[in-house]
Amino acid sequence: LTVGIKNIARAGGGEISDMQPLLVARLEDGSRVAAMFPPCAVAGPALTIRKFTRRYSLDELVDVGGLTRSLAGQLRDAIACQQNILISGGTGTGKTTLLNALAAHIPDADRIIVLEETAEIHLEKPNLLRFEARRAQPPLGQEPPLPPVTIADLVRATLRHRPDRIIVGEVRGAEAFDLLQALNTGHLGSLTTIHANSADQALTRLAHCVLTANVGLPHRSVREAIALAVHLVVHIARVHGRRRVTQLMAVREYDGHQDRFMLESCLPDDRIREG
């Protein structure tokens, strides 16, 4: 298993060893690889390969029960109206699958830039650029070590490539600040995902990610900027073993006096509520 993991690492352009016991890589077919060596892996080398067998269209997600046809129509309209959409959910709930399906409805005339830690988003658009982050790499032989290229670095660099829409595979850290700046300076119709247990928590977690950039913004300013930048939050969860959109929330405003986001459900029979 150890030799096999090392071969997989080389094939994916990575490296795993006693000095660097963690590996996250991508294979040529798009599969995502995660591996770990002892002593971090207590019971011996661990390997997980996540395969992406197919891409679903929005209509196909409706057919398999992932969302209703009415909800799919609302999301298509949101893409057409250039609303910024945050997709939230737990691990393996289908956030990237939904992002792929929504991004397919972006007009071909728009210049799209996709930023990812590991490339998983697959779009067929005529005006598309794809950027992938690079982890720091230790020196190999006589070669010098390679510094990391983070998602935050890519977001800042992306603005020089004249994007109409920015797609970030997942927000998980300080890059949230740079993305927020971009969304509030004219890059409408952008998409990203975040790990969270509800639409309300997704906005709070996004605020926490912004704060990790240590830019000195006060708590209230961060949340006000989020309310201006994010128009819709789509939450996906597993319901009885099936992946389904359970919330579609419009972000109306941020109430600074109560320190609350005011969210309005776009699903039938739900009311405006505080988040």
CSV table of C-alpha atoms in Angstrom, one decimal:
chain,number,residue,atom,x,y,z
A,1,LEU,CA,0.0,0.0,0.0
A,2,THR,CA,2.9,2.4,0.8
A,3,VAL,CA,4.4,2.0,-2.6
A,4,GLY,CA,1.1,2.3,-4.3
A,5,ILE,CA,0.3,5.6,-2.5
A,6,LYS,CA,3.7,7.0,-3.5
A,7,ASN,CA,3.1,6.1,-7.1
A,8,ILE,CA,-0.3,7.7,-6.9
A,9,ALA,CA,1.3,10.8,-5.4
A,10,ARG,CA,3.8,11.1,-8.3
A,11,ALA,CA,1.1,10.6,-10.8
A,12,GLY,CA,-0.9,13.4,-9.3
A,13,GLY,CA,2.2,15.7,-9.1
A,14,GLY,CA,2.5,15.4,-5.3
A,15,GLU,CA,4.8,13.9,-2.8
A,16,ILE,CA,4.2,11.9,0.4
A,17,SER,CA,6.9,10.6,2.7
A,18,ASP,CA,7.9,10.4,6.4
A,19,MET,CA,8.8,14.1,6.2
A,20,GLN,CA,5.5,15.0,4.5
A,21,PRO,CA,2.9,12.4,5.7
A,22,LEU,CA,-0.2,14.1,4.2
A,23,LEU,CA,-1.2,14.1,0.6
A,24,VAL,CA,-4.1,15.7,-1.3
A,25,ALA,CA,-3.9,15.4,-5.0
A,26,ARG,CA,-5.9,15.0,-8.2
A,27,LEU,CA,-5.6,12.2,-10.8
A,28,GLU,CA,-5.9,12.7,-14.5
A,29,ASP,CA,-9.5,11.5,-14.6
A,30,GLY,CA,-10.4,14.2,-12.0
A,31,SER,CA,-10.6,11.8,-9.0
A,32,ARG,CA,-9.5,13.3,-5.7
A,33,VAL,CA,-7.0,11.5,-3.6
A,34,ALA,CA,-6.3,11.9,0.1
A,35,ALA,CA,-3.6,9.8,1.8
A,36,MET,CA,-1.8,9.7,5.1
A,37,PHE,CA,1.3,8.0,6.4
A,38,PRO,CA,2.2,7.0,10.0
A,39,PRO,CA,2.7,8.3,12.6
A,40,CYS,CA,-0.3,10.5,11.7
A,41,ALA,CA,-2.2,7.4,10.5
A,42,VAL,CA,-2.1,5.3,13.6
A,43,ALA,CA,-3.1,1.9,12.1
A,44,GLY,CA,-1.0,2.2,9.0
A,45,PRO,CA,-1.1,4.0,5.6
A,46,ALA,CA,-4.6,5.4,4.7
A,47,LEU,CA,-5.8,6.1,1.2
A,48,THR,CA,-9.2,7.5,0.1
A,49,ILE,CA,-10.0,8.1,-3.6
A,50,ARG,CA,-13.1,10.1,-4.4
A,51,LYS,CA,-14.3,9.5,-7.9
A,52,PHE,CA,-16.6,11.8,-9.8
A,53,THR,CA,-18.5,9.4,-12.1
A,54,ARG,CA,-20.8,11.9,-13.8
A,55,ARG,CA,-21.9,15.5,-14.0
A,56,TYR,CA,-25.6,16.3,-13.5
A,57,SER,CA,-27.5,19.0,-15.3
A,58,LEU,CA,-30.0,21.0,-13.3
A,59,ASP,CA,-32.9,19.1,-15.0
A,60,GLU,CA,-31.3,15.8,-14.0
A,61,LEU,CA,-31.0,17.0,-10.4
A,62,VAL,CA,-34.7,17.7,-10.6
A,63,ASP,CA,-35.4,14.2,-12.0
A,64,VAL,CA,-33.5,12.5,-9.1
A,65,GLY,CA,-35.2,14.5,-6.5
A,66,GLY,CA,-32.4,16.9,-5.6
A,67,LEU,CA,-34.7,19.9,-5.9
A,68,THR,CA,-38.1,20.9,-7.3
A,69,ARG,CA,-38.6,22.1,-10.8
A,70,SER,CA,-39.9,25.4,-9.4
A,71,LEU,CA,-36.7,25.8,-7.3
A,72,ALA,CA,-34.6,25.0,-10.3
A,73,GLY,CA,-36.3,27.8,-12.2
A,74,GLN,CA,-35.6,30.3,-9.4
A,75,LEU,CA,-32.0,29.4,-9.5
A,76,ARG,CA,-31.8,29.8,-13.3
A,77,ASP,CA,-33.4,33.2,-12.9
A,78,ALA,CA,-30.8,34.1,-10.2
A,79,ILE,CA,-28.0,33.2,-12.6
A,80,ALA,CA,-29.5,35.2,-15.4
A,81,CYS,CA,-30.0,38.2,-13.1
A,82,GLN,CA,-26.3,38.0,-12.0
A,83,GLN,CA,-27.0,37.2,-8.3
A,84,ASN,CA,-24.1,36.0,-6.2
A,85,ILE,CA,-24.9,32.6,-4.8
A,86,LEU,CA,-23.4,30.8,-1.8
A,87,ILE,CA,-24.0,27.0,-1.7
A,88,SER,CA,-23.7,25.5,1.7
A,89,GLY,CA,-23.9,21.9,3.1
A,90,GLY,CA,-22.0,19.2,4.8
A,91,THR,CA,-19.3,16.9,3.3
A,92,GLY,CA,-20.6,14.8,0.4
A,93,THR,CA,-24.0,16.5,0.1
A,94,GLY,CA,-23.5,17.6,-3.5
A,95,LYS,CA,-22.4,21.2,-3.2
A,96,THR,CA,-19.9,20.9,-6.2
A,97,THR,CA,-22.5,19.0,-8.2
A,98,LEU,CA,-25.0,21.8,-7.8
A,99,LEU,CA,-22.4,24.4,-8.5
A,100,ASN,CA,-21.5,22.6,-11.8
A,101,ALA,CA,-25.2,22.5,-12.8
A,102,LEU,CA,-25.8,26.1,-12.0
A,103,ALA,CA,-22.6,27.4,-13.7
A,104,ALA,CA,-23.7,25.6,-16.9
A,105,HIS,CA,-26.4,28.3,-17.2
A,106,ILE,CA,-24.0,31.2,-17.2
A,107,PRO,CA,-24.2,32.9,-20.6
A,108,ASP,CA,-21.4,31.9,-23.1
A,109,ALA,CA,-20.5,35.6,-23.6
A,110,ASP,CA,-19.4,35.9,-20.0
A,111,ARG,CA,-15.7,35.5,-19.0
A,112,ILE,CA,-15.6,32.9,-16.3
A,113,ILE,CA,-12.6,32.2,-14.0
A,114,VAL,CA,-12.7,29.1,-11.8
A,115,LEU,CA,-10.5,28.8,-8.7
A,116,GLU,CA,-10.0,25.6,-6.8
A,117,GLU,CA,-7.8,23.8,-4.3
A,118,THR,CA,-8.2,20.6,-6.3
A,119,ALA,CA,-9.8,20.8,-9.8
A,120,GLU,CA,-13.3,19.3,-9.6
A,121,ILE,CA,-15.5,21.8,-11.5
A,122,HIS,CA,-15.9,20.9,-15.2
A,123,LEU,CA,-17.5,23.5,-17.4
A,124,GLU,CA,-17.7,23.7,-21.2
A,125,LYS,CA,-17.7,27.4,-21.9
A,126,PRO,CA,-15.9,29.3,-24.7
A,127,ASN,CA,-14.5,32.0,-22.4
A,128,LEU,CA,-13.2,30.1,-19.4
A,129,LEU,CA,-10.0,30.2,-17.4
A,130,ARG,CA,-9.2,27.6,-14.7
A,131,PHE,CA,-6.7,28.2,-11.9
A,132,GLU,CA,-5.6,25.7,-9.3
A,133,ALA,CA,-3.8,26.4,-6.0
A,134,ARG,CA,-0.5,24.8,-5.2
A,135,ARG,CA,0.6,23.5,-1.8
A,136,ALA,CA,4.1,24.2,-0.5
A,137,GLN,CA,6.5,21.5,-1.7
A,138,PRO,CA,9.7,20.5,0.1
A,139,PRO,CA,13.0,20.5,-1.7
A,140,LEU,CA,13.6,17.5,-4.0
A,141,GLY,CA,17.3,16.7,-4.5
A,142,GLN,CA,19.1,19.8,-5.5
A,143,GLU,CA,15.9,21.7,-6.3
A,144,PRO,CA,14.7,24.5,-4.0
A,145,PRO,CA,11.4,24.2,-2.1
A,146,LEU,CA,8.3,25.6,-3.8
A,147,PRO,CA,6.2,28.1,-1.9
A,148,PRO,CA,2.5,27.7,-1.8
A,149,VAL,CA,0.1,29.5,-4.1
A,150,THR,CA,-3.1,29.9,-2.1
A,151,ILE,CA,-6.7,30.5,-3.2
A,152,ALA,CA,-6.3,34.1,-1.8
A,153,ASP,CA,-3.3,34.6,-4.1
A,154,LEU,CA,-5.4,33.3,-7.0
A,155,VAL,CA,-8.4,35.6,-6.2
A,156,ARG,CA,-6.2,38.6,-6.2
A,157,ALA,CA,-4.5,37.6,-9.4
A,158,THR,CA,-7.8,36.8,-11.0
A,159,LEU,CA,-8.9,40.4,-10.9
A,160,ARG,CA,-6.2,41.2,-13.4
A,161,HIS,CA,-7.7,38.8,-15.9
A,162,ARG,CA,-11.0,40.8,-16.4
A,163,PRO,CA,-13.5,38.2,-15.1
A,164,ASP,CA,-17.2,38.7,-15.5
A,165,ARG,CA,-17.9,35.9,-13.0
A,166,ILE,CA,-15.7,34.3,-10.4
A,167,ILE,CA,-16.3,30.7,-9.3
A,168,VAL,CA,-14.5,29.5,-6.2
A,169,GLY,CA,-14.7,25.8,-5.5
A,170,GLU,CA,-14.8,26.2,-1.8
A,171,VAL,CA,-14.3,29.0,0.7
A,172,ARG,CA,-12.5,27.8,3.8
A,173,GLY,CA,-10.1,30.5,5.0
A,174,ALA,CA,-8.6,33.9,4.5
A,175,GLU,CA,-9.4,33.9,0.8
A,176,ALA,CA,-13.0,34.9,1.9
A,177,PHE,CA,-11.8,38.5,2.4
A,178,ASP,CA,-10.4,38.8,-1.1
A,179,LEU,CA,-13.5,37.1,-2.6
A,180,LEU,CA,-15.8,39.5,-0.6
A,181,GLN,CA,-13.9,42.5,-2.0
A,182,ALA,CA,-14.3,41.2,-5.5
A,183,LEU,CA,-18.0,40.5,-5.1
A,184,ASN,CA,-18.6,44.0,-3.8
A,185,THR,CA,-16.7,45.7,-6.6
A,186,GLY,CA,-18.7,44.7,-9.6
A,187,HIS,CA,-18.2,40.9,-10.1
A,188,LEU,CA,-21.8,39.9,-10.0
A,189,GLY,CA,-23.2,36.5,-10.7
A,190,SER,CA,-20.4,34.6,-9.0
A,191,LEU,CA,-20.7,31.3,-7.2
A,192,THR,CA,-18.9,29.5,-4.4
A,193,THR,CA,-19.5,26.8,-1.7
A,194,ILE,CA,-18.9,26.6,2.0
A,195,HIS,CA,-19.2,23.9,4.6
A,196,ALA,CA,-22.1,24.6,7.0
A,197,ASN,CA,-25.1,23.0,8.7
A,198,SER,CA,-27.7,25.6,7.5
A,199,ALA,CA,-28.0,28.7,5.4
A,200,ASP,CA,-27.8,30.9,8.6
A,201,GLN,CA,-24.6,29.2,9.7
A,202,ALA,CA,-23.1,29.5,6.2
A,203,LEU,CA,-23.1,33.3,6.5
A,204,THR,CA,-21.7,33.2,10.0
A,205,ARG,CA,-18.9,30.8,8.9
A,206,LEU,CA,-18.2,33.1,5.9
A,207,ALA,CA,-17.7,35.9,8.4
A,208,HIS,CA,-15.3,33.8,10.5
A,209,CYS,CA,-13.3,33.0,7.3
A,210,VAL,CA,-13.0,36.7,6.5
A,211,LEU,CA,-11.7,37.4,10.0
A,212,THR,CA,-8.9,34.9,9.6
A,213,ALA,CA,-7.4,37.2,7.0
A,214,ASN,CA,-6.4,39.5,9.9
A,215,VAL,CA,-7.1,42.7,8.0
A,216,GLY,CA,-8.4,44.6,11.0
A,217,LEU,CA,-12.0,44.9,9.9
A,218,PRO,CA,-14.5,45.2,12.8
A,219,HIS,CA,-17.1,42.4,13.2
A,220,ARG,CA,-20.0,44.6,12.1
A,221,SER,CA,-18.2,45.8,8.9
A,222,VAL,CA,-17.5,42.2,7.8
A,223,ARG,CA,-21.1,41.2,8.2
A,224,GLU,CA,-22.4,44.3,6.5
A,225,ALA,CA,-20.1,43.5,3.5
A,226,ILE,CA,-21.4,39.9,3.4
A,227,ALA,CA,-25.0,41.1,3.3
A,228,LEU,CA,-24.1,43.4,0.4
A,229,ALA,CA,-22.1,40.7,-1.5
A,230,VAL,CA,-24.2,37.5,-1.1
A,231,HIS,CA,-27.7,37.6,-2.6
A,232,LEU,CA,-28.8,33.9,-2.2
A,233,VAL,CA,-27.8,31.0,0.1
A,234,VAL,CA,-28.7,27.5,-1.1
A,235,HIS,CA,-28.4,24.8,1.5
A,236,ILE,CA,-28.1,21.1,0.7
A,237,ALA,CA,-28.5,18.3,3.2
A,238,ARG,CA,-29.0,14.5,3.3
A,239,VAL,CA,-32.6,13.7,3.9
A,240,HIS,CA,-33.4,10.0,4.4
A,241,GLY,CA,-30.2,9.2,2.6
A,242,ARG,CA,-30.9,11.4,-0.4
A,243,ARG,CA,-29.2,14.8,-1.2
A,244,ARG,CA,-31.8,17.6,-1.4
A,245,VAL,CA,-31.9,21.4,-1.4
A,246,THR,CA,-33.6,22.1,1.9
A,247,GLN,CA,-33.2,25.9,2.0
A,248,LEU,CA,-33.1,28.8,-0.5
A,249,MET,CA,-32.6,32.0,1.4
A,250,ALA,CA,-32.4,35.6,0.1
A,251,VAL,CA,-30.1,37.8,2.1
A,252,ARG,CA,-32.1,41.0,2.6
A,253,GLU,CA,-29.9,43.0,5.0
A,254,TYR,CA,-27.7,43.0,8.1
A,255,ASP,CA,-29.3,44.5,11.2
A,256,GLY,CA,-26.3,45.9,13.1
A,257,HIS,CA,-28.3,46.8,16.2
A,258,GLN,CA,-29.3,43.1,16.7
A,259,ASP,CA,-26.2,41.7,15.0
A,260,ARG,CA,-28.4,39.5,12.7
A,261,PHE,CA,-28.7,38.8,9.1
A,262,MET,CA,-32.3,39.2,7.8
A,263,LEU,CA,-33.0,36.3,5.6
A,264,GLU,CA,-36.1,35.6,3.5
A,265,SER,CA,-37.0,32.1,2.4
A,266,CYS,CA,-37.7,31.6,-1.3
A,267,LEU,CA,-39.4,28.3,-0.6
A,268,PRO,CA,-43.3,28.2,-0.4
A,269,ASP,CA,-44.9,29.1,2.9
A,270,ASP,CA,-41.7,30.2,4.7
A,271,ARG,CA,-41.4,33.7,6.1
A,272,ILE,CA,-38.7,36.3,6.6
A,273,ARG,CA,-36.6,35.4,9.6
A,274,GLU,CA,-33.6,36.5,11.5
A,275,GLY,CA,-30.4,34.5,11.0
